Coordinates of C-alpha atoms in Angstrom, one line a residue:
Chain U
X1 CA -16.3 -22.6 -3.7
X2 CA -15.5 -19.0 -2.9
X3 CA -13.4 -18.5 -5.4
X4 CA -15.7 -19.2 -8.8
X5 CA -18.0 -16.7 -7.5
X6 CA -16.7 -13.5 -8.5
X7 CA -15.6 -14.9 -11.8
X8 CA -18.9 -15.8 -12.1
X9 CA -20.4 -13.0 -10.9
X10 CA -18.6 -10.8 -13.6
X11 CA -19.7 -12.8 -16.3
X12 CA -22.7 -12.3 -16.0
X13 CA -22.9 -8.9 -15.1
X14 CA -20.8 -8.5 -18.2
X15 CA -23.6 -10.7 -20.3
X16 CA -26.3 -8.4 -18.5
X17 CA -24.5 -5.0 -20.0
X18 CA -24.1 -6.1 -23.4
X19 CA -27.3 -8.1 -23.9
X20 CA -29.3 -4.7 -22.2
X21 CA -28.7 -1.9 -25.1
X22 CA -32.3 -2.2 -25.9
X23 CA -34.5 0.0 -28.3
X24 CA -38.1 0.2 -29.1
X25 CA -38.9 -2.0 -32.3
X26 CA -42.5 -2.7 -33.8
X27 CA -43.0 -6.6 -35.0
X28 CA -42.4 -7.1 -38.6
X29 CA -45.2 -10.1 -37.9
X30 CA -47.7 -8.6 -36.9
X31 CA -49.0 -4.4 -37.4
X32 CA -49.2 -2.2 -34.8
X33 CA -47.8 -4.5 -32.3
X34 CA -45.0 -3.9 -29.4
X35 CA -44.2 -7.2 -28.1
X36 CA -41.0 -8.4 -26.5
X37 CA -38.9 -10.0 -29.6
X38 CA -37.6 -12.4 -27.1
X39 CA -41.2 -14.0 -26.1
X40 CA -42.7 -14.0 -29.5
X41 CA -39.6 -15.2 -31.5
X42 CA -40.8 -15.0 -34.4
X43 CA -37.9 -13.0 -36.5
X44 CA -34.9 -14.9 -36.0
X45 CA -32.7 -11.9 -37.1
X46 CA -33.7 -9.5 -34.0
X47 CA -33.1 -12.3 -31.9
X48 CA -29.1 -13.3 -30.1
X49 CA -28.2 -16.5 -29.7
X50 CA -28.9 -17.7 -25.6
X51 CA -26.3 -17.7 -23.3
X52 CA -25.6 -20.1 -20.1
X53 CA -23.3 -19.0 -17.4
X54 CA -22.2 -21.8 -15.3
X55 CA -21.0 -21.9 -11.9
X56 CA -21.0 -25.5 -11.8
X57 CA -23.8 -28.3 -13.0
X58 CA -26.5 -26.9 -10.2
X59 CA -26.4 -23.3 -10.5
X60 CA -26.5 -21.6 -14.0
X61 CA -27.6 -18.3 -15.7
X62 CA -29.3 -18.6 -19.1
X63 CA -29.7 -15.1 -21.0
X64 CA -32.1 -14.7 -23.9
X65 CA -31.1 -11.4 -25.7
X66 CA -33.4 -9.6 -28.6
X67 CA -33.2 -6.0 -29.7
X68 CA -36.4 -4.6 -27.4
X69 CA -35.7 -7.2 -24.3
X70 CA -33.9 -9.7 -22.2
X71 CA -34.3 -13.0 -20.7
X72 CA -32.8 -13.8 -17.9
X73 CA -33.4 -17.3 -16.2
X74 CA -31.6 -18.4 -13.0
X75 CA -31.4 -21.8 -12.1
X76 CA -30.6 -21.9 -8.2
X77 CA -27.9 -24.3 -6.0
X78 CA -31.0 -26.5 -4.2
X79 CA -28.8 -29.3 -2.0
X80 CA -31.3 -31.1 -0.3
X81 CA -35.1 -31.8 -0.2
X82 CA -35.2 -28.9 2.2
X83 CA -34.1 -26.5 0.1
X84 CA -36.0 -27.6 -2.8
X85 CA -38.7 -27.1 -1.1
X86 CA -38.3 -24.0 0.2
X87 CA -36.5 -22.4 -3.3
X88 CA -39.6 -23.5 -4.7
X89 CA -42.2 -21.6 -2.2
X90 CA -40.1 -18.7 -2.0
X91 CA -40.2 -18.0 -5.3
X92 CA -43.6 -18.5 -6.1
X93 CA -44.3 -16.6 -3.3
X94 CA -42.2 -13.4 -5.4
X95 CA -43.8 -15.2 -8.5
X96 CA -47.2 -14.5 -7.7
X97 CA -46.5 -11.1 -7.2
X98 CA -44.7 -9.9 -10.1
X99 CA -46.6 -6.8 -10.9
X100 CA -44.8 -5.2 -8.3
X101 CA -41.8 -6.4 -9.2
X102 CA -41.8 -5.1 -12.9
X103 CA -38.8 -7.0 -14.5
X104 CA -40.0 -10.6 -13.3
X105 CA -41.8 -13.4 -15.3
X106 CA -45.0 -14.6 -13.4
X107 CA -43.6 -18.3 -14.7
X108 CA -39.8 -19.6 -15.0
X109 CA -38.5 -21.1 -18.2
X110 CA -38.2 -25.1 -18.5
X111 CA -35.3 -26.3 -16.2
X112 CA -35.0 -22.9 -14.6
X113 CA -36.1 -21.6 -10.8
X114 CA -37.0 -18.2 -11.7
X115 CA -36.8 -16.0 -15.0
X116 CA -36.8 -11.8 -15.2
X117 CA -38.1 -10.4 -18.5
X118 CA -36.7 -6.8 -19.1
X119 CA -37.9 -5.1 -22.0
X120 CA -37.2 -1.5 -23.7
X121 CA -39.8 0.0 -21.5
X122 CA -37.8 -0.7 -18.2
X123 CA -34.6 0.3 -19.9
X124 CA -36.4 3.8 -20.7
X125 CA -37.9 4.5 -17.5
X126 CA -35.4 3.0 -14.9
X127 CA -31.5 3.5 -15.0
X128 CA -29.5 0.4 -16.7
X129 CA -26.8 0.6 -14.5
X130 CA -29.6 0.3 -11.6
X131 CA -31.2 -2.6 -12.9
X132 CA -28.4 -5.0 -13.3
X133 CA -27.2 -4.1 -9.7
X134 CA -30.6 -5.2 -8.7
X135 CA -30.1 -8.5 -10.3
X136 CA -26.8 -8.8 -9.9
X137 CA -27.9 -8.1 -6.0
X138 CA -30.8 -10.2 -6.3
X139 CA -28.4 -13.6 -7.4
X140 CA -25.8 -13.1 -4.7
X141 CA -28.8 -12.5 -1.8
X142 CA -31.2 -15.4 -2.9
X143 CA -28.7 -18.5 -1.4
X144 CA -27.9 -16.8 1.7
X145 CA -31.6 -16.4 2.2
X146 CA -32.5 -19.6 1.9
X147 CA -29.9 -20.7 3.9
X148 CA -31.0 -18.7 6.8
X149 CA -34.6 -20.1 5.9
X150 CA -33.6 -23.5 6.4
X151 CA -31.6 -22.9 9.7
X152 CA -34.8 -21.3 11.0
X153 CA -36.6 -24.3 10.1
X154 CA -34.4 -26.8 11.5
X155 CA -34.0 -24.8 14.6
X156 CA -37.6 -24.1 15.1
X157 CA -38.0 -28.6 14.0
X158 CA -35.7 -28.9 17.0
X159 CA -37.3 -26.8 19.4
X160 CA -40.7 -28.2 18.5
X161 CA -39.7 -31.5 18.8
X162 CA -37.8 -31.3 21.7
X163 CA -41.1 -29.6 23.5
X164 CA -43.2 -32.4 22.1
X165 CA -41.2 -35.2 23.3
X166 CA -40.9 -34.2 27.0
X167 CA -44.2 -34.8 27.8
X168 CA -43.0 -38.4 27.0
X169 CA -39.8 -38.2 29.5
X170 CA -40.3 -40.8 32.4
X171 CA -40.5 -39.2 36.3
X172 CA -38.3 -36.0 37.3
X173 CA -35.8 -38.3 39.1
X174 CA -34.3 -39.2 35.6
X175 CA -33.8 -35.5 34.6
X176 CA -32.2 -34.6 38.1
X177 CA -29.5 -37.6 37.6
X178 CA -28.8 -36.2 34.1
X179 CA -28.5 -32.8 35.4
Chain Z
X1 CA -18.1 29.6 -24.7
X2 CA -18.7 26.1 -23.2
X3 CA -17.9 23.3 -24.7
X4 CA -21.2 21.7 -24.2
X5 CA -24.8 23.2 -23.4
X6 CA -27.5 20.5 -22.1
X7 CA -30.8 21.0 -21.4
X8 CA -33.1 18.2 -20.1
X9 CA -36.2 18.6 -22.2
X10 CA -38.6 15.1 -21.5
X11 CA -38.4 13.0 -18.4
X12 CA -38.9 10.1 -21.0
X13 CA -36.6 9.6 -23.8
X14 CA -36.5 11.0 -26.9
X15 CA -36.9 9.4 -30.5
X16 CA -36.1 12.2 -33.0
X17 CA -35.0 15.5 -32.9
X18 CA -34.4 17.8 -35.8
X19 CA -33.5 21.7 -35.7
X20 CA -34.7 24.7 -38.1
X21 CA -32.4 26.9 -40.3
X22 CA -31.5 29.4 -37.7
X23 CA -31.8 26.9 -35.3
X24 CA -34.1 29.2 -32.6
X25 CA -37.0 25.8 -32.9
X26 CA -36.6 22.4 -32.3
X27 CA -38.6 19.5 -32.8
X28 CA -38.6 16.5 -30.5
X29 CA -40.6 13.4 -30.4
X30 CA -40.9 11.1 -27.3
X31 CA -42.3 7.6 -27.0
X32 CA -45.9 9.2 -27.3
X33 CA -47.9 10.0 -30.3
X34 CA -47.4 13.3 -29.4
X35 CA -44.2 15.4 -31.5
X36 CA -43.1 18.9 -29.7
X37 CA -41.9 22.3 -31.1
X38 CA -40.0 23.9 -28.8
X39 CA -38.8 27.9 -29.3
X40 CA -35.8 29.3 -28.4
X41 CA -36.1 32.2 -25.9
X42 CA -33.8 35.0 -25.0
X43 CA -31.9 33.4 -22.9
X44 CA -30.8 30.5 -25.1
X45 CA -33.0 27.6 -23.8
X46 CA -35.6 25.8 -25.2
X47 CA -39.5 26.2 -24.3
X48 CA -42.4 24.1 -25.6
X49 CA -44.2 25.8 -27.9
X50 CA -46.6 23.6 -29.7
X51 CA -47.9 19.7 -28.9
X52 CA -49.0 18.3 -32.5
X53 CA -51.0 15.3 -32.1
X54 CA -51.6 13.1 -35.1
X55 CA -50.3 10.1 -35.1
X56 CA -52.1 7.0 -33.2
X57 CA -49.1 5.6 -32.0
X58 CA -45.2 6.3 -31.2
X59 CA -43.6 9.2 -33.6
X60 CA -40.5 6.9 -34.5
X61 CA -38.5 10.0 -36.4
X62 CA -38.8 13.2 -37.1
X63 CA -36.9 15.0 -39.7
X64 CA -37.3 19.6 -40.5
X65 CA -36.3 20.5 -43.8
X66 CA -34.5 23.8 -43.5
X67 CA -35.2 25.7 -46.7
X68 CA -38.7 24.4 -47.3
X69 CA -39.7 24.7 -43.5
X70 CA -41.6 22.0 -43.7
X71 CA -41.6 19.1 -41.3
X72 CA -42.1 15.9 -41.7
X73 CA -42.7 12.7 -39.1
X74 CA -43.0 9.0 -39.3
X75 CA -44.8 6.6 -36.8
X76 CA -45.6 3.2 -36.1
X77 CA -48.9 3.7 -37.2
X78 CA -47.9 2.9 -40.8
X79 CA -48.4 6.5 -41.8
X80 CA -46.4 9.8 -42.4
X81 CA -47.3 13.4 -42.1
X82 CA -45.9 16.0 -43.9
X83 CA -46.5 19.4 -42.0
X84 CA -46.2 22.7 -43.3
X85 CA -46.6 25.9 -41.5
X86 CA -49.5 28.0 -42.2
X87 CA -48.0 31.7 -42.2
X88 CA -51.5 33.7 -40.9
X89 CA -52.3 31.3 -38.1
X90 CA -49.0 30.2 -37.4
X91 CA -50.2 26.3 -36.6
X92 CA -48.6 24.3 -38.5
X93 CA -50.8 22.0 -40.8
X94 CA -50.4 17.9 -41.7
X95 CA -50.6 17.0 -45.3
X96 CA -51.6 13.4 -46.4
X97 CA -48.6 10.9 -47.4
X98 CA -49.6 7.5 -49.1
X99 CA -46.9 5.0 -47.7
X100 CA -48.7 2.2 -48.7
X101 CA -46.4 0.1 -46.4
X102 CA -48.3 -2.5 -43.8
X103 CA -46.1 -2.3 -40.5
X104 CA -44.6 0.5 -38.1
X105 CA -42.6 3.3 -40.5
X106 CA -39.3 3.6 -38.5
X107 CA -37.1 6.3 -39.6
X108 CA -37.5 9.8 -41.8
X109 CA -35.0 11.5 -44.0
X110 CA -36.1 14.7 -46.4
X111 CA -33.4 14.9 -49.5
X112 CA -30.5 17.3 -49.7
X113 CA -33.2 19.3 -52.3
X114 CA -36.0 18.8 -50.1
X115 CA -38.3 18.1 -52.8
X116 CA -38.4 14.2 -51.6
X117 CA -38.3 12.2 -48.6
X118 CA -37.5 8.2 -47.7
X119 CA -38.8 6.4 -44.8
X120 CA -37.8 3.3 -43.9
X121 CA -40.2 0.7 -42.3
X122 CA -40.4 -2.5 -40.5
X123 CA -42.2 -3.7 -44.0
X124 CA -38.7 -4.0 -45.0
X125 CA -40.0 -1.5 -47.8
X126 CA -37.8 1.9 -48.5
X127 CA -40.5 4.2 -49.6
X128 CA -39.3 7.7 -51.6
X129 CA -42.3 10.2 -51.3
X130 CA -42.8 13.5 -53.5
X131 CA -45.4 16.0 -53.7
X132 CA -48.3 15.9 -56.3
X133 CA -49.7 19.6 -56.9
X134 CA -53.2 18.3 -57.9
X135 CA -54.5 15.9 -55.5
X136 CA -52.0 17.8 -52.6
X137 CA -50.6 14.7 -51.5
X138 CA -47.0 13.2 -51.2
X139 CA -47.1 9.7 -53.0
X140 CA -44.6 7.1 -52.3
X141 CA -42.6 4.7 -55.1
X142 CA -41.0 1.7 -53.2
X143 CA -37.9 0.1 -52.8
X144 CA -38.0 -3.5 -51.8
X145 CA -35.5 -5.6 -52.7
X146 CA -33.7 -7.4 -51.5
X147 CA -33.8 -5.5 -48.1
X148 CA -34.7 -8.7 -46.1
X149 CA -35.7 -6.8 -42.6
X150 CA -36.8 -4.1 -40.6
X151 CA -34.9 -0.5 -42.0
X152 CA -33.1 1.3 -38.9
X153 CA -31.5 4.1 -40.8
X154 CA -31.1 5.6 -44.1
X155 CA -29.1 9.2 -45.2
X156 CA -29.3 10.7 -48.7
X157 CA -26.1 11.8 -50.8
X158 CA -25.5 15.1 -51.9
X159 CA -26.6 14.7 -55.1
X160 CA -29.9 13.9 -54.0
X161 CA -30.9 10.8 -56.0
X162 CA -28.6 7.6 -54.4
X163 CA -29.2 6.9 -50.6
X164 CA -27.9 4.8 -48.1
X165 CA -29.8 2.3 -46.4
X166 CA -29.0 0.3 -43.3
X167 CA -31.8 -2.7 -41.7
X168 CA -31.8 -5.4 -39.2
X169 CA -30.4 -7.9 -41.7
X170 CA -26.7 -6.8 -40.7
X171 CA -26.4 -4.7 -44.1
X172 CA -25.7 -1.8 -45.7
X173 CA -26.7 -1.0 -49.2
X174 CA -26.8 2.2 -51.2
X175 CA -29.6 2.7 -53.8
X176 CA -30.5 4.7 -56.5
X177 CA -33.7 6.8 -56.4
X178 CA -33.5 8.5 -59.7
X179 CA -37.1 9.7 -60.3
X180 CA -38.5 10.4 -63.9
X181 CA -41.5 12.1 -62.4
X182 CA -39.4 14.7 -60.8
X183 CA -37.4 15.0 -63.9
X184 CA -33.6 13.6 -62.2
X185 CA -30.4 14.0 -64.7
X186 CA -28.7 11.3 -63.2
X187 CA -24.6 11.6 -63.6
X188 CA -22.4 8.6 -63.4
X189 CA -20.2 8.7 -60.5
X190 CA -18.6 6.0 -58.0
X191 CA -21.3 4.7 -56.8
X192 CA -23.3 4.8 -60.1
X193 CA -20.8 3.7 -62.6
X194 CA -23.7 3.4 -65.3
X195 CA -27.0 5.1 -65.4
X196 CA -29.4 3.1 -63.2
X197 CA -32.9 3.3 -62.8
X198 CA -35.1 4.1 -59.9
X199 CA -34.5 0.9 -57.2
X200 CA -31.3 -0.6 -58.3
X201 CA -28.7 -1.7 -55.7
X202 CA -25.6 0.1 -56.2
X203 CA -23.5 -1.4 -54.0
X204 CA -24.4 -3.8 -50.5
X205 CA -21.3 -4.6 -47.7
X206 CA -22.3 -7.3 -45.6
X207 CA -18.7 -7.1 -43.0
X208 CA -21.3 -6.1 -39.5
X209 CA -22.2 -9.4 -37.6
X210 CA -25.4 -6.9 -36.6
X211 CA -28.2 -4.5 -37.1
X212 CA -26.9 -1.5 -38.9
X213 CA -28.1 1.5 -36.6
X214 CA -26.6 4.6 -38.6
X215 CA -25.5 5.4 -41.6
X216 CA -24.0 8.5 -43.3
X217 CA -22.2 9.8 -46.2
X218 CA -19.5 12.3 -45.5
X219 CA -20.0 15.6 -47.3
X220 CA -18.5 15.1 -50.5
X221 CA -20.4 12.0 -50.8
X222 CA -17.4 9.9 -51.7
X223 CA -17.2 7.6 -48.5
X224 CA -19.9 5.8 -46.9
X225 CA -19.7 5.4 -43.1
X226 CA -21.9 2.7 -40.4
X227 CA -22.0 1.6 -37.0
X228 CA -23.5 -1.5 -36.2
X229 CA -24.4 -3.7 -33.0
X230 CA -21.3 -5.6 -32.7
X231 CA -19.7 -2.9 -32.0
X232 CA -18.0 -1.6 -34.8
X233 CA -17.4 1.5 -36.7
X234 CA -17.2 0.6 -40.9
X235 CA -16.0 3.2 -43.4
X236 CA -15.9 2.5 -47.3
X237 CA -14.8 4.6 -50.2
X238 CA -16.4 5.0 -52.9
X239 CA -13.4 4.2 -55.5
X240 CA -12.7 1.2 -53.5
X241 CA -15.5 -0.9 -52.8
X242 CA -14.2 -3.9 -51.7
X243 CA -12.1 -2.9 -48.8
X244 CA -14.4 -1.9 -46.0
X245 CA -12.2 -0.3 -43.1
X246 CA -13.3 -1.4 -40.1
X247 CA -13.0 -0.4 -36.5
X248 CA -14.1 -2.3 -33.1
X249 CA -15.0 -0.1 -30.8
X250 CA -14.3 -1.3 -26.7
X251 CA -16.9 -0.1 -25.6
X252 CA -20.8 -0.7 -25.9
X253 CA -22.4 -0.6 -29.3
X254 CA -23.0 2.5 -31.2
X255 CA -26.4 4.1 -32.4
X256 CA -25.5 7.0 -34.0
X257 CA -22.5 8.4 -36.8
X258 CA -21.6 12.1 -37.9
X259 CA -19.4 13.0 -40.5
X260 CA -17.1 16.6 -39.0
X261 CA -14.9 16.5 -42.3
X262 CA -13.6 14.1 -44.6
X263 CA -11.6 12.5 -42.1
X264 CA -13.0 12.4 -38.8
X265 CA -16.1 10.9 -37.6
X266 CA -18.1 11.2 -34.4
X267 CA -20.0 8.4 -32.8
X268 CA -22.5 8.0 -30.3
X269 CA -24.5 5.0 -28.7
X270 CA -25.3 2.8 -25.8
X271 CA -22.1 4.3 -24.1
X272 CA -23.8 7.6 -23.5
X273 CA -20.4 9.6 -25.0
X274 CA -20.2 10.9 -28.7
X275 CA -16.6 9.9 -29.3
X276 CA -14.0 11.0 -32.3
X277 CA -13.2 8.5 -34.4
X278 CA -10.3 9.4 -37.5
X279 CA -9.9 8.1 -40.9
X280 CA -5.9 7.7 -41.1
X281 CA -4.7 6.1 -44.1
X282 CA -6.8 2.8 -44.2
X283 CA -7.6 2.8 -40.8
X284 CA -10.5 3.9 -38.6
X285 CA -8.3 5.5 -35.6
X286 CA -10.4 6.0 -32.2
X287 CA -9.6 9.6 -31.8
X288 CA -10.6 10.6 -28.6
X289 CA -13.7 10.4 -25.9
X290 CA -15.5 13.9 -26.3
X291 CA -16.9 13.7 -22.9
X292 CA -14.8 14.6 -20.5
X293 CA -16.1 12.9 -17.2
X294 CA -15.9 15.3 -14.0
X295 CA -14.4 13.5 -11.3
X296 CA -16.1 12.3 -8.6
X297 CA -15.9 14.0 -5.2
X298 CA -12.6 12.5 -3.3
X299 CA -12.9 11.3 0.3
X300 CA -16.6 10.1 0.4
X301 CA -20.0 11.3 2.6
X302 CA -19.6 12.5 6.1
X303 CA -21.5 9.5 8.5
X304 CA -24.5 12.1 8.9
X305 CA -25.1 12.1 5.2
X306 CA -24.2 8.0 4.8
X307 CA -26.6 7.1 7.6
X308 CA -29.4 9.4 5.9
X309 CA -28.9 8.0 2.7
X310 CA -28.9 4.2 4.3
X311 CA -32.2 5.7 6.4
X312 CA -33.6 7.0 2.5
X313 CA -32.8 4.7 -0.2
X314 CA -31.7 1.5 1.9
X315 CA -28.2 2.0 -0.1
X316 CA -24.9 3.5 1.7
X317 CA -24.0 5.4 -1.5
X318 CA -26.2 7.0 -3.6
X319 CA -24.3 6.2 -7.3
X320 CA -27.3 6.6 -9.6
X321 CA -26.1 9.4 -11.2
X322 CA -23.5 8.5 -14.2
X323 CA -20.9 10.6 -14.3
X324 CA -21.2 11.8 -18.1
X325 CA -23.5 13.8 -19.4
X326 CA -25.8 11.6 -21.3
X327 CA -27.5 9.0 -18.5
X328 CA -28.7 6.7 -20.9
X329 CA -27.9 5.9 -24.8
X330 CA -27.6 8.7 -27.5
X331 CA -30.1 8.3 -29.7
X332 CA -29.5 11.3 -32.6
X333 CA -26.4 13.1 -33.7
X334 CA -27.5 16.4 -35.8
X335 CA -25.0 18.6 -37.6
X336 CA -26.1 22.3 -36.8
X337 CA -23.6 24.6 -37.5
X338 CA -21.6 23.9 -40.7
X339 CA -18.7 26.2 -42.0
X340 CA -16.7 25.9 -44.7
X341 CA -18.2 22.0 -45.3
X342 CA -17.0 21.7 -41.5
X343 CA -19.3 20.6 -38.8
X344 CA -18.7 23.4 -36.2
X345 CA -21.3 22.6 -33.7
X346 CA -23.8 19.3 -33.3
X347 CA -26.2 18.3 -31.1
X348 CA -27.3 15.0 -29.4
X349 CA -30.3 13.7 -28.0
X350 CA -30.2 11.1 -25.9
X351 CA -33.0 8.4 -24.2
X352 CA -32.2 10.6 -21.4
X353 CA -34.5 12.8 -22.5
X354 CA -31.7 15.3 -22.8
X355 CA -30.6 17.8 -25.6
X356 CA -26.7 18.7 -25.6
X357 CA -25.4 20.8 -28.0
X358 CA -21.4 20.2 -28.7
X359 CA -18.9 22.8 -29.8
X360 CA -16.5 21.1 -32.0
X361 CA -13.6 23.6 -31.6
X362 CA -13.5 24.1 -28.1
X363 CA -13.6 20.5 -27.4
X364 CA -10.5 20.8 -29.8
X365 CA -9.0 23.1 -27.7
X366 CA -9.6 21.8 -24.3
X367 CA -8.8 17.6 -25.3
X368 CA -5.5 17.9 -26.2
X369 CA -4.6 16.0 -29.1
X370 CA -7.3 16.1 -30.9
X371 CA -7.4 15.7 -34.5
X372 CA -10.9 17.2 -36.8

């Protein structure tokens, strides 16, 4: 498993480099307006085509390129109903709060966990180099989080059950012998 | 002398930049509305000197006509200004241009003569522009087809009446702009091999898979060069139309092309270097990278200085510095110094917000091998 990470990695770091030389650009659609090509779609010229980077089935990297921004959608490896559940709360949680994140998308693209939107704004007042690390950082970090999230949770199951059930233990004799 | 002299004017990046005749001003526009003059002082760097505000939105390009002294700027606001400088009290003044285009005007270029401008706009429209004594406006005549998208760049010949045009529909065409109003005698030449009128397509090369960022005719006007997004450097001659030479560069694409002679080429983009590209037989040749990267220091941080930087930035190294001199993508490559129909000295500005002005010969001198 170890070994189609880097690979993997490097791909899309790779991706991230090329598809990020953005520039400012003023719709051809509509005037005076600044959006992000890649949202609006509208001129298919200013647009690249998407790109999917996969690991394997479960965890993929699709990038939307444009000439003023990037999409970047990741879908996560989710084994279990435990993990679903917890990918899914923890990045709402970061959802909800994407002011403060800047590059991410308050809602994921279709078939996707979580999706950043950089545009030529970000590009301008951040460092490039900077902001792929971040991402790059931000892939590699998220399974080992919610690894340790779900041993927390099954540890803390099996504590709490364990508590709840001895009140159900028969008299103290018993737990002697089995001592 | 150095072989390079920065100076980090905006903390935001720059759009435009174009120099005067004796090159002691400079103006600079941002992502603002708001375009800069900046003076030279005694010591040799540049000091704002005046903030012009006119536009409504970003000032997309800038361009300073050198024997005129007149200045002229573009914005996404769908209009132009033409600014001249009034001598008694020394602000400079904007004078009315009629674009008559409906979206963001995107790049600014006054002719070789000076007597007419082109701007290019996301109307896909090419608009020439030339002065009317009685009303004291500039008036536009337009070019449209078949440009199919947004123009990115355009450069004039020398002889003042064909330009070059490059847009966001992966061509590059060159036009002719003969103008009976201005009273053009139109020659035939390579690129003109019959008298045209104003608007015809002279020639279109369609070999870059993307948008055309720069475009520039040499100084003879006899070859035609372009970088586009995939990467690539394109050259053409003018006696030879249907051979396009045609580099792939390794590295990210470029924004930006200069001509330094007849034969070698300087190119600048999302890499952050200008590099030196030759034209050797019927080949674009990658010449050489004219920034010469210091080395970073050998043997790493003391562990006082690792665990401050862990304690500051949560990072054990603190790499956000690149090592050229450019931190982000060159934007603008201007010829300043010409000698003998030599570039001598040019400068780049980059999104950066950073000014560097090169010297061609002792970057000669100090890369060896170097061919100009």
């Amino acid at each position: 498993m170890a070994a189609t990470l880097k690979p993997y990695l490097n791909a899309v770091r790779n991706t991230l480099e090329a598809a990020m030389c953005l520039e400012n650009f003023y719709s051809q659609r509509v005037e005076r307006h600044l959006k992000p090509e890649v949202e609006i779609r509208s001129s298919k010229e200013v647009l690249f085509t998407a790109l999917e980077v996969c690991r394997n089935d479960k965890e993929k990297v699709l990038i939307e390129g444009s000439i003023n921004s990037l999409r970047m959608s990741i879908s996560i490896k989710q084994a279990d109903e435990i993990e679903k559940i917890l990918c899914h709360k923890f990045m709402r949680f970061m959802m909800m709060r994407a002011e403060n994140f800047f590059i991410l998308r308050r809602k994921p693209i279709e078939g996707y966990d979580i999706s950043f939107l950089i545009t030529n704004y970000h590009t301008e007042q951040m460092y490039k180099h900077k902001l792929i690390d971040f991402v790059m950082e931000f892939m590699t970090e998220i399974d080992k989080e919610i690894s340790e999230m779900k041993l927390c949770l099954n540890a803390r199951a099996r504590i709490s059950a364990e508590n709840f059930l001895q009140s159900f233990t028969p008299a103290n004799e018993c737990n002697e012998e089995k001592e | 002398m150095a072989a390079k002299k920065e100076q980090q004017l905006l903390t935001g990046p720059i759009s435009g930049h174009a120099y005067n005749s004796d090159l002691s001003q400079l103006v600079v526009s941002d992502t603002s509305s708001t375009f800069y003059i900046y003076k030279k002082d005694a010591k040799g760097t540049f000091t704002k000197d005046k903030e012009l505000k006119k536009h409504i939105e970003r000032v997309k390009s800038v361009d300073w006509a050198p024997r005129t002294n007149r200045i002229v700027t573009c914005s996404g606001d769908r209009n132009a200004y033409v600014w001249n400088l009034d001598l008694e009290s020394g602000e400079w003044k904007p004078t009315l241009v009629l674009l008559r285009i409906d979206r963001a005007a995107t790049f600014v270029r006054w002719s070789p003569a000076e007597d007419r401008f082109a701007v290019g706009s996301g109307a896909r429209i090419l608009s020439i522009c030339y002065y009317e004594e009685e009303p004291d406006w500039w008036v536009s005549k337009h070019i449209k087809k078949p440009i199919r998208s947004t123009i990115l760049c355009i450069d004039w010949h020398p002889n003042n009446y064909l330009l070059a045009v490059g847009s966001c529909d992966f061509k590059c065409r060159v036009f002719s702009s003969a103008l009976k109003e201005l009273e053009d005698k139109p020659t035939t030449s390579g690129w003109m091999p019959k008298l045209s009128k104003f608007a015809t397509l002279l020639a279109e090369f369609d070999t870059s898979e993307g948008w055309v960022h720069g475009v520039k005719f040499s100084p003879s006007g006899d070859k035609l060069a372009w970088v586009s997004h995939d990467s690539s450097v394109n050259v053409v001659e003018m006696g030879r139309q249907e051979k396009v030479f045609r580099c792939l560069v390794s590295t990210l694409p470029l924004t930006t092309v200069l001509f330094l002679s007849e034969s070698a080429l300087v190119c600048a983009g999302h890499d952050n270097i200008p590099s030196l590209y030759n034209l050797v037989g019927e080949e674009v040749v990658f010449g050489a990278r004219l920034d010469v990267s210091k080395k970073k220091e050998v043997g790493g941080m003391s562990a006082m200085a690792r665990f401050k930087q862990l304690d500051k930035t949560g990072d054990k190294e603190d790499d956000s510095k690149l090592n050229t001199t450019h931190q982000n993508a060159i934007v603008e490559l201007r010829a300043t110094r010409i000698q003998d129909g030599k570039v001598k000295q040019f400068s780049s500005a980059g999104q950066d917000g950073k000014v560097v002005m090169w010297d061609v010969d002792v970057l000669a001198a100090s890369i060896g091998g170097l061919k100009i």
